[in-house]
PDB file of C-alpha atoms in Angstrom:
ATOM      1  CA  UNK A   1      12.125  25.780  20.331  1.00 55.00           C
ATOM      2  CA  UNK A   2      11.870  22.150  21.394  1.00 60.00           C
ATOM      3  CA  UNK A   3      13.864  20.816  24.291  1.00 62.00           C
ATOM      4  CA  UNK A   4      16.470  18.221  23.203  1.00 76.00           C
ATOM      5  CA  UNK A   5      14.716  14.880  22.918  1.00 85.00           C
ATOM      6  CA  UNK A   6      15.521  12.116  25.371  1.00 92.00           C
ATOM      7  CA  UNK A   7      16.652   8.765  23.968  1.00 94.00           C
ATOM      8  CA  UNK A   8      13.253   7.078  24.557  1.00 95.00           C
ATOM      9  CA  UNK A   9      11.514   9.862  22.624  1.00 96.00           C
ATOM     10  CA  UNK A  10      13.998   9.582  19.792  1.00 96.00           C
ATOM     11  CA  UNK A  11      13.601   5.813  19.656  1.00 98.00           C
ATOM     12  CA  UNK A  12       9.818   6.151  19.534  1.00 98.00           C
ATOM     13  CA  UNK A  13      10.166   8.611  16.651  1.00 98.00           C
ATOM     14  CA  UNK A  14      12.450   6.235  14.749  1.00 98.00           C
ATOM     15  CA  UNK A  15      10.101   3.304  15.350  1.00 98.00           C
ATOM     16  CA  UNK A  16       7.062   5.268  14.166  1.00 98.00           C
ATOM     17  CA  UNK A  17       8.899   6.661  11.157  1.00 98.00           C
ATOM     18  CA  UNK A  18      10.092   3.279   9.912  1.00 98.00           C
ATOM     19  CA  UNK A  19       6.728   1.664  10.626  1.00 98.00           C
ATOM     20  CA  UNK A  20       4.627   4.297   8.881  1.00 98.00           C
ATOM     21  CA  UNK A  21       7.001   4.532   5.937  1.00 98.00           C
ATOM     22  CA  UNK A  22       6.764   0.787   5.289  1.00 98.00           C
ATOM     23  CA  UNK A  23       3.012   0.942   5.841  1.00 98.00           C
ATOM     24  CA  UNK A  24       2.831   3.599   3.121  1.00 98.00           C
ATOM     25  CA  UNK A  25       5.059   1.643   0.738  1.00 98.00           C
ATOM     26  CA  UNK A  26       3.333  -1.691   1.194  1.00 98.00           C
ATOM     27  CA  UNK A  27      -0.188  -0.302   1.512  1.00 98.00           C
ATOM     28  CA  UNK A  28       0.078   1.831  -1.613  1.00 98.00           C
ATOM     29  CA  UNK A  29       1.541  -1.132  -3.462  1.00 97.00           C
ATOM     30  CA  UNK A  30      -1.440  -3.273  -2.526  1.00 98.00           C
ATOM     31  CA  UNK A  31      -3.850  -0.499  -3.520  1.00 98.00           C
ATOM     32  CA  UNK A  32      -2.009   0.028  -6.817  1.00 97.00           C
ATOM     33  CA  UNK A  33      -2.300  -3.624  -7.825  1.00 97.00           C
ATOM     34  CA  UNK A  34      -5.980  -3.552  -6.907  1.00 96.00           C
ATOM     35  CA  UNK A  35      -6.784  -0.405  -8.893  1.00 96.00           C
ATOM     36  CA  UNK A  36      -4.478  -1.056 -11.861  1.00 96.00           C
ATOM     37  CA  UNK A  37      -4.086  -4.837 -12.040  1.00 95.00           C
ATOM     38  CA  UNK A  38      -2.849  -4.948 -15.630  1.00 95.00           C
ATOM     39  CA  UNK A  39      -0.564  -1.912 -15.794  1.00 96.00           C
ATOM     40  CA  UNK A  40       2.801  -2.307 -14.078  1.00 94.00           C
ATOM     41  CA  UNK A  41       3.934   1.199 -14.968  1.00 96.00           C
ATOM     42  CA  UNK A  42       0.864   2.785 -13.443  1.00 97.00           C
ATOM     43  CA  UNK A  43       1.250   0.610 -10.354  1.00 97.00           C
ATOM     44  CA  UNK A  44       4.781   1.913  -9.864  1.00 97.00           C
ATOM     45  CA  UNK A  45       3.630   5.500 -10.392  1.00 97.00           C
ATOM     46  CA  UNK A  46       0.901   5.112  -7.783  1.00 97.00           C
ATOM     47  CA  UNK A  47       3.248   3.402  -5.345  1.00 97.00           C
ATOM     48  CA  UNK A  48       6.059   5.924  -5.759  1.00 97.00           C
ATOM     49  CA  UNK A  49       3.745   8.940  -5.487  1.00 98.00           C
ATOM     50  CA  UNK A  50       2.299   7.759  -2.186  1.00 98.00           C
ATOM     51  CA  UNK A  51       5.779   6.985  -0.872  1.00 98.00           C
ATOM     52  CA  UNK A  52       7.135  10.436  -1.756  1.00 98.00           C
ATOM     53  CA  UNK A  53       4.329  12.246   0.031  1.00 98.00           C
ATOM     54  CA  UNK A  54       4.455   9.957   3.063  1.00 98.00           C
ATOM     55  CA  UNK A  55       8.233  10.298   3.405  1.00 98.00           C
ATOM     56  CA  UNK A  56       8.148  14.088   3.226  1.00 98.00           C
ATOM     57  CA  UNK A  57       5.425  14.272   5.872  1.00 98.00           C
ATOM     58  CA  UNK A  58       7.178  11.828   8.199  1.00 98.00           C
ATOM     59  CA  UNK A  59      10.403  13.819   7.990  1.00 97.00           C
ATOM     60  CA  UNK A  60       8.548  17.007   8.870  1.00 97.00           C
ATOM     61  CA  UNK A  61       6.774  15.379  11.812  1.00 97.00           C
ATOM     62  CA  UNK A  62       9.623  13.362  13.300  1.00 97.00           C
ATOM     63  CA  UNK A  63      12.770  15.130  12.137  1.00 95.00           C
ATOM     64  CA  UNK A  64      12.805  17.607  15.035  1.00 94.00           C
ATOM     65  CA  UNK A  65      12.688  14.684  17.486  1.00 96.00           C
ATOM     66  CA  UNK A  66      15.183  12.130  16.190  1.00 94.00           C
ATOM     67  CA  UNK A  67      16.602  13.520  12.969  1.00 94.00           C
ATOM     68  CA  UNK A  68      14.260  11.216  11.031  1.00 96.00           C
ATOM     69  CA  UNK A  69      16.895   8.679  10.016  1.00 96.00           C
ATOM     70  CA  UNK A  70      14.530   5.685   9.624  1.00 97.00           C
ATOM     71  CA  UNK A  71      17.551   3.960   8.093  1.00 98.00           C
ATOM     72  CA  UNK A  72      20.449   2.017   9.681  1.00 98.00           C
ATOM     73  CA  UNK A  73      23.069   3.160   7.171  1.00 97.00           C
ATOM     74  CA  UNK A  74      22.210   6.798   7.881  1.00 97.00           C
ATOM     75  CA  UNK A  75      22.367   6.198  11.623  1.00 97.00           C
ATOM     76  CA  UNK A  76      25.749   4.458  11.396  1.00 97.00           C
ATOM     77  CA  UNK A  77      27.058   7.230   9.144  1.00 95.00           C
ATOM     78  CA  UNK A  78      25.859   9.875  11.604  1.00 93.00           C
ATOM     79  CA  UNK A  79      27.529   8.073  14.494  1.00 94.00           C
ATOM     80  CA  UNK A  80      30.800   7.496  12.651  1.00 92.00           C
ATOM     81  CA  UNK A  81      31.233  11.044  11.349  1.00 89.00           C
ATOM     82  CA  UNK A  82      30.249  12.672  14.633  1.00 86.00           C
ATOM     83  CA  UNK A  83      31.605  10.221  17.180  1.00 79.00           C
ATOM     84  CA  UNK A  84      34.183  12.694  18.534  1.00 75.00           C
ATOM     85  CA  UNK A  85      31.758  15.597  18.867  1.00 80.00           C
ATOM     86  CA  UNK A  86      29.816  16.432  22.028  1.00 76.00           C
ATOM     87  CA  UNK A  87      26.113  15.658  21.832  1.00 77.00           C
ATOM     88  CA  UNK A  88      26.490  13.219  18.944  1.00 83.00           C
ATOM     89  CA  UNK A  89      25.041   9.713  18.789  1.00 91.00           C
ATOM     90  CA  UNK A  90      26.826   7.191  20.972  1.00 92.00           C
ATOM     91  CA  UNK A  91      27.497   3.598  20.011  1.00 93.00           C
ATOM     92  CA  UNK A  92      24.678   2.487  22.291  1.00 95.00           C
ATOM     93  CA  UNK A  93      22.292   5.001  20.738  1.00 95.00           C
ATOM     94  CA  UNK A  94      23.225   3.712  17.309  1.00 97.00           C
ATOM     95  CA  UNK A  95      22.467   0.088  18.178  1.00 97.00           C
ATOM     96  CA  UNK A  96      19.145   1.110  19.718  1.00 98.00           C
ATOM     97  CA  UNK A  97      18.212   3.197  16.663  1.00 98.00           C
ATOM     98  CA  UNK A  98      18.903   0.287  14.312  1.00 98.00           C
ATOM     99  CA  UNK A  99      16.897  -2.124  16.452  1.00 98.00           C
ATOM    100  CA  UNK A 100      13.777   0.042  16.597  1.00 98.00           C
ATOM    101  CA  UNK A 101      14.045   0.948  12.906  1.00 98.00           C
ATOM    102  CA  UNK A 102      14.071  -2.737  11.986  1.00 98.00           C
ATOM    103  CA  UNK A 103      11.240  -3.691  14.320  1.00 98.00           C
ATOM    104  CA  UNK A 104       9.265  -0.692  13.106  1.00 98.00           C
ATOM    105  CA  UNK A 105       9.736  -1.682   9.468  1.00 98.00           C
ATOM    106  CA  UNK A 106       8.542  -5.233  10.119  1.00 98.00           C
ATOM    107  CA  UNK A 107       5.553  -3.876  12.045  1.00 98.00           C
ATOM    108  CA  UNK A 108       4.743  -1.623   9.098  1.00 98.00           C
ATOM    109  CA  UNK A 109       4.412  -4.591   6.749  1.00 98.00           C
ATOM    110  CA  UNK A 110       2.260  -6.482   9.234  1.00 98.00           C
ATOM    111  CA  UNK A 111       0.047  -3.413   9.671  1.00 98.00           C
ATOM    112  CA  UNK A 112      -0.374  -2.874   5.925  1.00 98.00           C
ATOM    113  CA  UNK A 113      -1.220  -6.549   5.409  1.00 98.00           C
ATOM    114  CA  UNK A 114      -3.834  -6.313   8.143  1.00 98.00           C
ATOM    115  CA  UNK A 115      -5.396  -3.106   6.775  1.00 97.00           C
ATOM    116  CA  UNK A 116      -5.929  -4.647   3.359  1.00 97.00           C
ATOM    117  CA  UNK A 117      -6.875  -8.126   4.553  1.00 97.00           C
ATOM    118  CA  UNK A 118      -3.759  -9.717   3.064  1.00 96.00           C
ATOM    119  CA  UNK A 119      -2.499 -12.944   4.587  1.00 96.00           C
ATOM    120  CA  UNK A 120       0.497 -12.466   6.856  1.00 96.00           C
ATOM    121  CA  UNK A 121       3.613 -14.195   5.639  1.00 96.00           C
ATOM    122  CA  UNK A 122       6.980 -13.846   3.980  1.00 98.00           C
ATOM    123  CA  UNK A 123       7.428 -12.618   0.428  1.00 98.00           C
ATOM    124  CA  UNK A 124       8.311 -14.986  -2.405  1.00 97.00           C
ATOM    125  CA  UNK A 125       9.335 -12.189  -4.798  1.00 97.00           C
ATOM    126  CA  UNK A 126      12.911 -12.877  -5.861  1.00 97.00           C
ATOM    127  CA  UNK A 127      15.112  -9.787  -6.264  1.00 97.00           C
ATOM    128  CA  UNK A 128      18.558 -11.380  -6.360  1.00 95.00           C
ATOM    129  CA  UNK A 129      19.968 -10.313  -9.733  1.00 96.00           C
ATOM    130  CA  UNK A 130      23.284  -8.467  -9.889  1.00 97.00           C
ATOM    131  CA  UNK A 131      21.794  -5.560 -11.833  1.00 98.00           C
ATOM    132  CA  UNK A 132      19.405  -4.961  -8.916  1.00 98.00           C
ATOM    133  CA  UNK A 133      22.344  -4.901  -6.501  1.00 98.00           C
ATOM    134  CA  UNK A 134      23.993  -2.286  -8.702  1.00 98.00           C
ATOM    135  CA  UNK A 135      20.771  -0.269  -8.581  1.00 98.00           C
ATOM    136  CA  UNK A 136      20.780  -0.448  -4.772  1.00 98.00           C
ATOM    137  CA  UNK A 137      24.403   0.640  -4.631  1.00 98.00           C
ATOM    138  CA  UNK A 138      23.694   3.697  -6.779  1.00 98.00           C
ATOM    139  CA  UNK A 139      20.490   4.544  -4.915  1.00 98.00           C
ATOM    140  CA  UNK A 140      22.122   4.372  -1.473  1.00 98.00           C
ATOM    141  CA  UNK A 141      25.240   6.272  -2.514  1.00 98.00           C
ATOM    142  CA  UNK A 142      23.119   9.112  -3.870  1.00 98.00           C
ATOM    143  CA  UNK A 143      20.954   9.178  -0.770  1.00 98.00           C
ATOM    144  CA  UNK A 144      23.918   9.416   1.630  1.00 98.00           C
ATOM    145  CA  UNK A 145      25.582  12.064  -0.518  1.00 98.00           C
ATOM    146  CA  UNK A 146      22.388  14.136  -0.527  1.00 98.00           C
ATOM    147  CA  UNK A 147      21.930  13.926   3.226  1.00 96.00           C
ATOM    148  CA  UNK A 148      25.521  14.899   4.015  1.00 94.00           C
ATOM    149  CA  UNK A 149      25.419  17.689   1.452  1.00 95.00           C
ATOM    150  CA  UNK A 150      22.397  19.140   3.248  1.00 95.00           C
ATOM    151  CA  UNK A 151      23.899  18.766   6.728  1.00 92.00           C
ATOM    152  CA  UNK A 152      27.342  20.075   5.878  1.00 91.00           C
ATOM    153  CA  UNK A 153      26.070  23.139   4.022  1.00 92.00           C
ATOM    154  CA  UNK A 154      23.491  24.139   6.629  1.00 92.00           C
ATOM    155  CA  UNK A 155      20.470  23.313   4.495  1.00 93.00           C
ATOM    156  CA  UNK A 156      18.842  20.728   6.757  1.00 91.00           C
ATOM    157  CA  UNK A 157      15.498  22.531   6.491  1.00 93.00           C
ATOM    158  CA  UNK A 158      15.286  21.277   2.899  1.00 96.00           C
ATOM    159  CA  UNK A 159      15.519  17.629   3.954  1.00 96.00           C
ATOM    160  CA  UNK A 160      11.824  16.788   3.604  1.00 97.00           C
ATOM    161  CA  UNK A 161      11.357  17.905  -0.018  1.00 97.00           C
ATOM    162  CA  UNK A 162      14.904  17.016  -1.108  1.00 98.00           C
ATOM    163  CA  UNK A 163      15.011  13.477   0.279  1.00 98.00           C
ATOM    164  CA  UNK A 164      11.444  12.752  -0.844  1.00 97.00           C
ATOM    165  CA  UNK A 165      12.214  14.062  -4.335  1.00 98.00           C
ATOM    166  CA  UNK A 166      15.339  11.918  -4.566  1.00 98.00           C
ATOM    167  CA  UNK A 167      13.516   8.773  -3.499  1.00 97.00           C
ATOM    168  CA  UNK A 168      10.693   9.503  -5.939  1.00 97.00           C
ATOM    169  CA  UNK A 169      13.175   9.891  -8.787  1.00 98.00           C
ATOM    170  CA  UNK A 170      15.218   6.851  -7.740  1.00 98.00           C
ATOM    171  CA  UNK A 171      12.086   4.699  -7.893  1.00 97.00           C
ATOM    172  CA  UNK A 172      12.307   5.238 -11.627  1.00 97.00           C
ATOM    173  CA  UNK A 173      15.997   5.593 -12.489  1.00 97.00           C
ATOM    174  CA  UNK A 174      17.271   2.547 -10.554  1.00 98.00           C
ATOM    175  CA  UNK A 175      16.650  -1.063 -11.533  1.00 97.00           C
ATOM    176  CA  UNK A 176      15.872  -1.979  -7.916  1.00 97.00           C
ATOM    177  CA  UNK A 177      13.344   0.846  -7.398  1.00 96.00           C
ATOM    178  CA  UNK A 178      15.583   2.216  -4.633  1.00 96.00           C
ATOM    179  CA  UNK A 179      15.054   0.469  -1.326  1.00 97.00           C
ATOM    180  CA  UNK A 180      18.315   2.105  -0.106  1.00 97.00           C
ATOM    181  CA  UNK A 181      17.587   1.103   3.491  1.00 98.00           C
ATOM    182  CA  UNK A 182      18.443  -2.178   5.281  1.00 98.00           C
ATOM    183  CA  UNK A 183      15.605  -1.882   7.823  1.00 98.00           C
ATOM    184  CA  UNK A 184      13.028  -1.202   5.127  1.00 98.00           C
ATOM    185  CA  UNK A 185      14.409  -4.106   3.092  1.00 98.00           C
ATOM    186  CA  UNK A 186      14.000  -6.484   6.020  1.00 98.00           C
ATOM    187  CA  UNK A 187      10.529  -5.143   6.757  1.00 98.00           C
ATOM    188  CA  UNK A 188       9.374  -5.666   3.196  1.00 98.00           C
ATOM    189  CA  UNK A 189      10.277  -9.346   3.391  1.00 98.00           C
ATOM    190  CA  UNK A 190       7.221  -9.700   5.642  1.00 98.00           C
ATOM    191  CA  UNK A 191       4.640  -9.011   2.935  1.00 98.00           C
ATOM    192  CA  UNK A 192       3.943 -11.185  -0.098  1.00 97.00           C
ATOM    193  CA  UNK A 193       2.639  -8.272  -2.150  1.00 97.00           C
ATOM    194  CA  UNK A 194       3.763  -5.773  -4.814  1.00 96.00           C
ATOM    195  CA  UNK A 195       6.410  -4.225  -2.551  1.00 97.00           C
ATOM    196  CA  UNK A 196       7.740  -7.470  -1.108  1.00 98.00           C
ATOM    197  CA  UNK A 197      11.189  -9.010  -1.333  1.00 98.00           C
ATOM    198  CA  UNK A 198      11.983 -12.630  -0.548  1.00 98.00           C
ATOM    199  CA  UNK A 199      14.119 -13.271   2.568  1.00 98.00           C
ATOM    200  CA  UNK A 200      16.726 -14.897   0.359  1.00 98.00           C
ATOM    201  CA  UNK A 201      17.141 -11.663  -1.605  1.00 98.00           C
ATOM    202  CA  UNK A 202      17.606  -9.498   1.484  1.00 98.00           C
ATOM    203  CA  UNK A 203      21.340 -10.167   2.125  1.00 98.00           C
ATOM    204  CA  UNK A 204      22.332  -9.114  -1.401  1.00 98.00           C
ATOM    205  CA  UNK A 205      20.324  -5.894  -1.116  1.00 98.00           C
ATOM    206  CA  UNK A 206      21.752  -5.051   2.300  1.00 98.00           C
ATOM    207  CA  UNK A 207      25.326  -5.704   1.125  1.00 98.00           C
ATOM    208  CA  UNK A 208      24.780  -3.426  -1.861  1.00 98.00           C
ATOM    209  CA  UNK A 209      23.323  -0.756   0.408  1.00 98.00           C
ATOM    210  CA  UNK A 210      26.357  -0.871   2.697  1.00 98.00           C
ATOM    211  CA  UNK A 211      28.695  -0.522  -0.284  1.00 98.00           C
ATOM    212  CA  UNK A 212      26.600   2.361  -1.592  1.00 98.00           C
ATOM    213  CA  UNK A 213      26.690   4.074   1.794  1.00 98.00           C
ATOM    214  CA  UNK A 214      30.490   3.862   1.873  1.00 98.00           C
ATOM    215  CA  UNK A 215      30.670   5.361  -1.611  1.00 98.00           C
ATOM    216  CA  UNK A 216      28.270   8.150  -0.677  1.00 97.00           C
ATOM    217  CA  UNK A 217      30.222   8.947   2.510  1.00 96.00           C
ATOM    218  CA  UNK A 218      33.498   9.007   0.605  1.00 96.00           C
ATOM    219  CA  UNK A 219      32.109  11.415  -1.979  1.00 97.00           C
ATOM    220  CA  UNK A 220      30.705  13.632   0.762  1.00 95.00           C
ATOM    221  CA  UNK A 221      34.082  13.723   2.526  1.00 93.00           C
ATOM    222  CA  UNK A 222      35.745  14.932  -0.669  1.00 95.00           C
ATOM    223  CA  UNK A 223      33.069  17.404  -1.713  1.00 95.00           C
ATOM    224  CA  UNK A 224      32.134  18.734   1.752  1.00 92.00           C
ATOM    225  CA  UNK A 225      35.202  18.324   4.006  1.00 87.00           C
ATOM    226  CA  UNK A 226      34.054  20.633   6.814  1.00 68.00           C
ATOM    227  CA  UNK A 227      30.951  19.159   8.475  1.00 51.00           C
ATOM    228  CA  UNK A 228      28.721  21.067  10.822  1.00 50.00           C
ATOM    229  CA  UNK A 229      27.991  19.693  14.284  1.00 48.00           C
ATOM    230  CA  UNK A 230      26.852  16.078  14.381  1.00 46.00           C
ATOM    231  CA  UNK A 231      23.930  17.279  16.481  1.00 48.00           C
ATOM    232  CA  UNK A 232      22.231  18.124  13.182  1.00 48.00           C
ATOM    233  CA  UNK A 233      21.546  14.411  12.841  1.00 48.00           C
ATOM    234  CA  UNK A 234      19.744  14.246  16.153  1.00 48.00           C
ATOM    235  CA  UNK A 235      17.172  16.750  17.259  1.00 41.00           C
ATOM    236  CA  UNK A 236      17.214  20.248  15.860  1.00 42.00           C
ATOM    237  CA  UNK A 237      17.691  19.821  12.122  1.00 44.00           C
ATOM    238  CA  UNK A 238      15.487  17.265  10.405  1.00 44.00           C
ATOM    239  CA  UNK A 239      17.939  15.478   8.175  1.00 49.00           C
ATOM    240  CA  UNK A 240      16.678  11.948   7.661  1.00 50.00           C
ATOM    241  CA  UNK A 241      16.589   9.034   5.542  1.00 48.00           C
ATOM    242  CA  UNK A 242      14.745   6.160   4.366  1.00 47.00           C
ATOM    243  CA  UNK A 243      13.876   4.787   1.075  1.00 46.00           C
ATOM    244  CA  UNK A 244      11.919   2.252  -0.641  1.00 47.00           C
ATOM    245  CA  UNK A 245       9.975   1.458  -3.714  1.00 45.00           C
TER     246      UNK A 245
END
């Protein structure tokens, strides 16, 4: 059994998780457009498949260290629901988690661009339509509900396949292809490729994600009113979250 992780170890895990997740999303998107330049559906299939596998593996590797949040809305939700419990995330921990998740996500885009020889720069892909915001709201609400359902029913060990499966499905059943993660959204603004999003579209996506998180938390509170210890979000039980498309 692992010793409880110190804050620096947890922050490193969150940085690496966000970075490698965005690297997988952006890198597979670049590869997909290279291999299947005239087939958008196949590009999305290739991109989503790589993301699902990468997410599941990252949760398995880093979940026992930090809880594998990789996502500011998950971190804030974990802090808020467990703030009165011993051993839970503190406000300072929460701010630090969000900071390293965001920096990690940006680094992931830069790394993917470098691996594939793509020019560094901001995306020009506009994603500002209201139907995409609705897609992000639905995607994030479902993600938060899934995570809290796992934590509050003692099934955290299923996080890797369950969260990865949800993200893989949400790639296809949401109009936005399920970013569902403010840090990942910001990170993807730093690549002008298949997976990019223009900086001007980021605020709308993040607002929709926050609304979705509140909906997901509210549903979880009604459906699963007796949570287990908030420590499940930290070191022992790998219950994460990220998302992308």
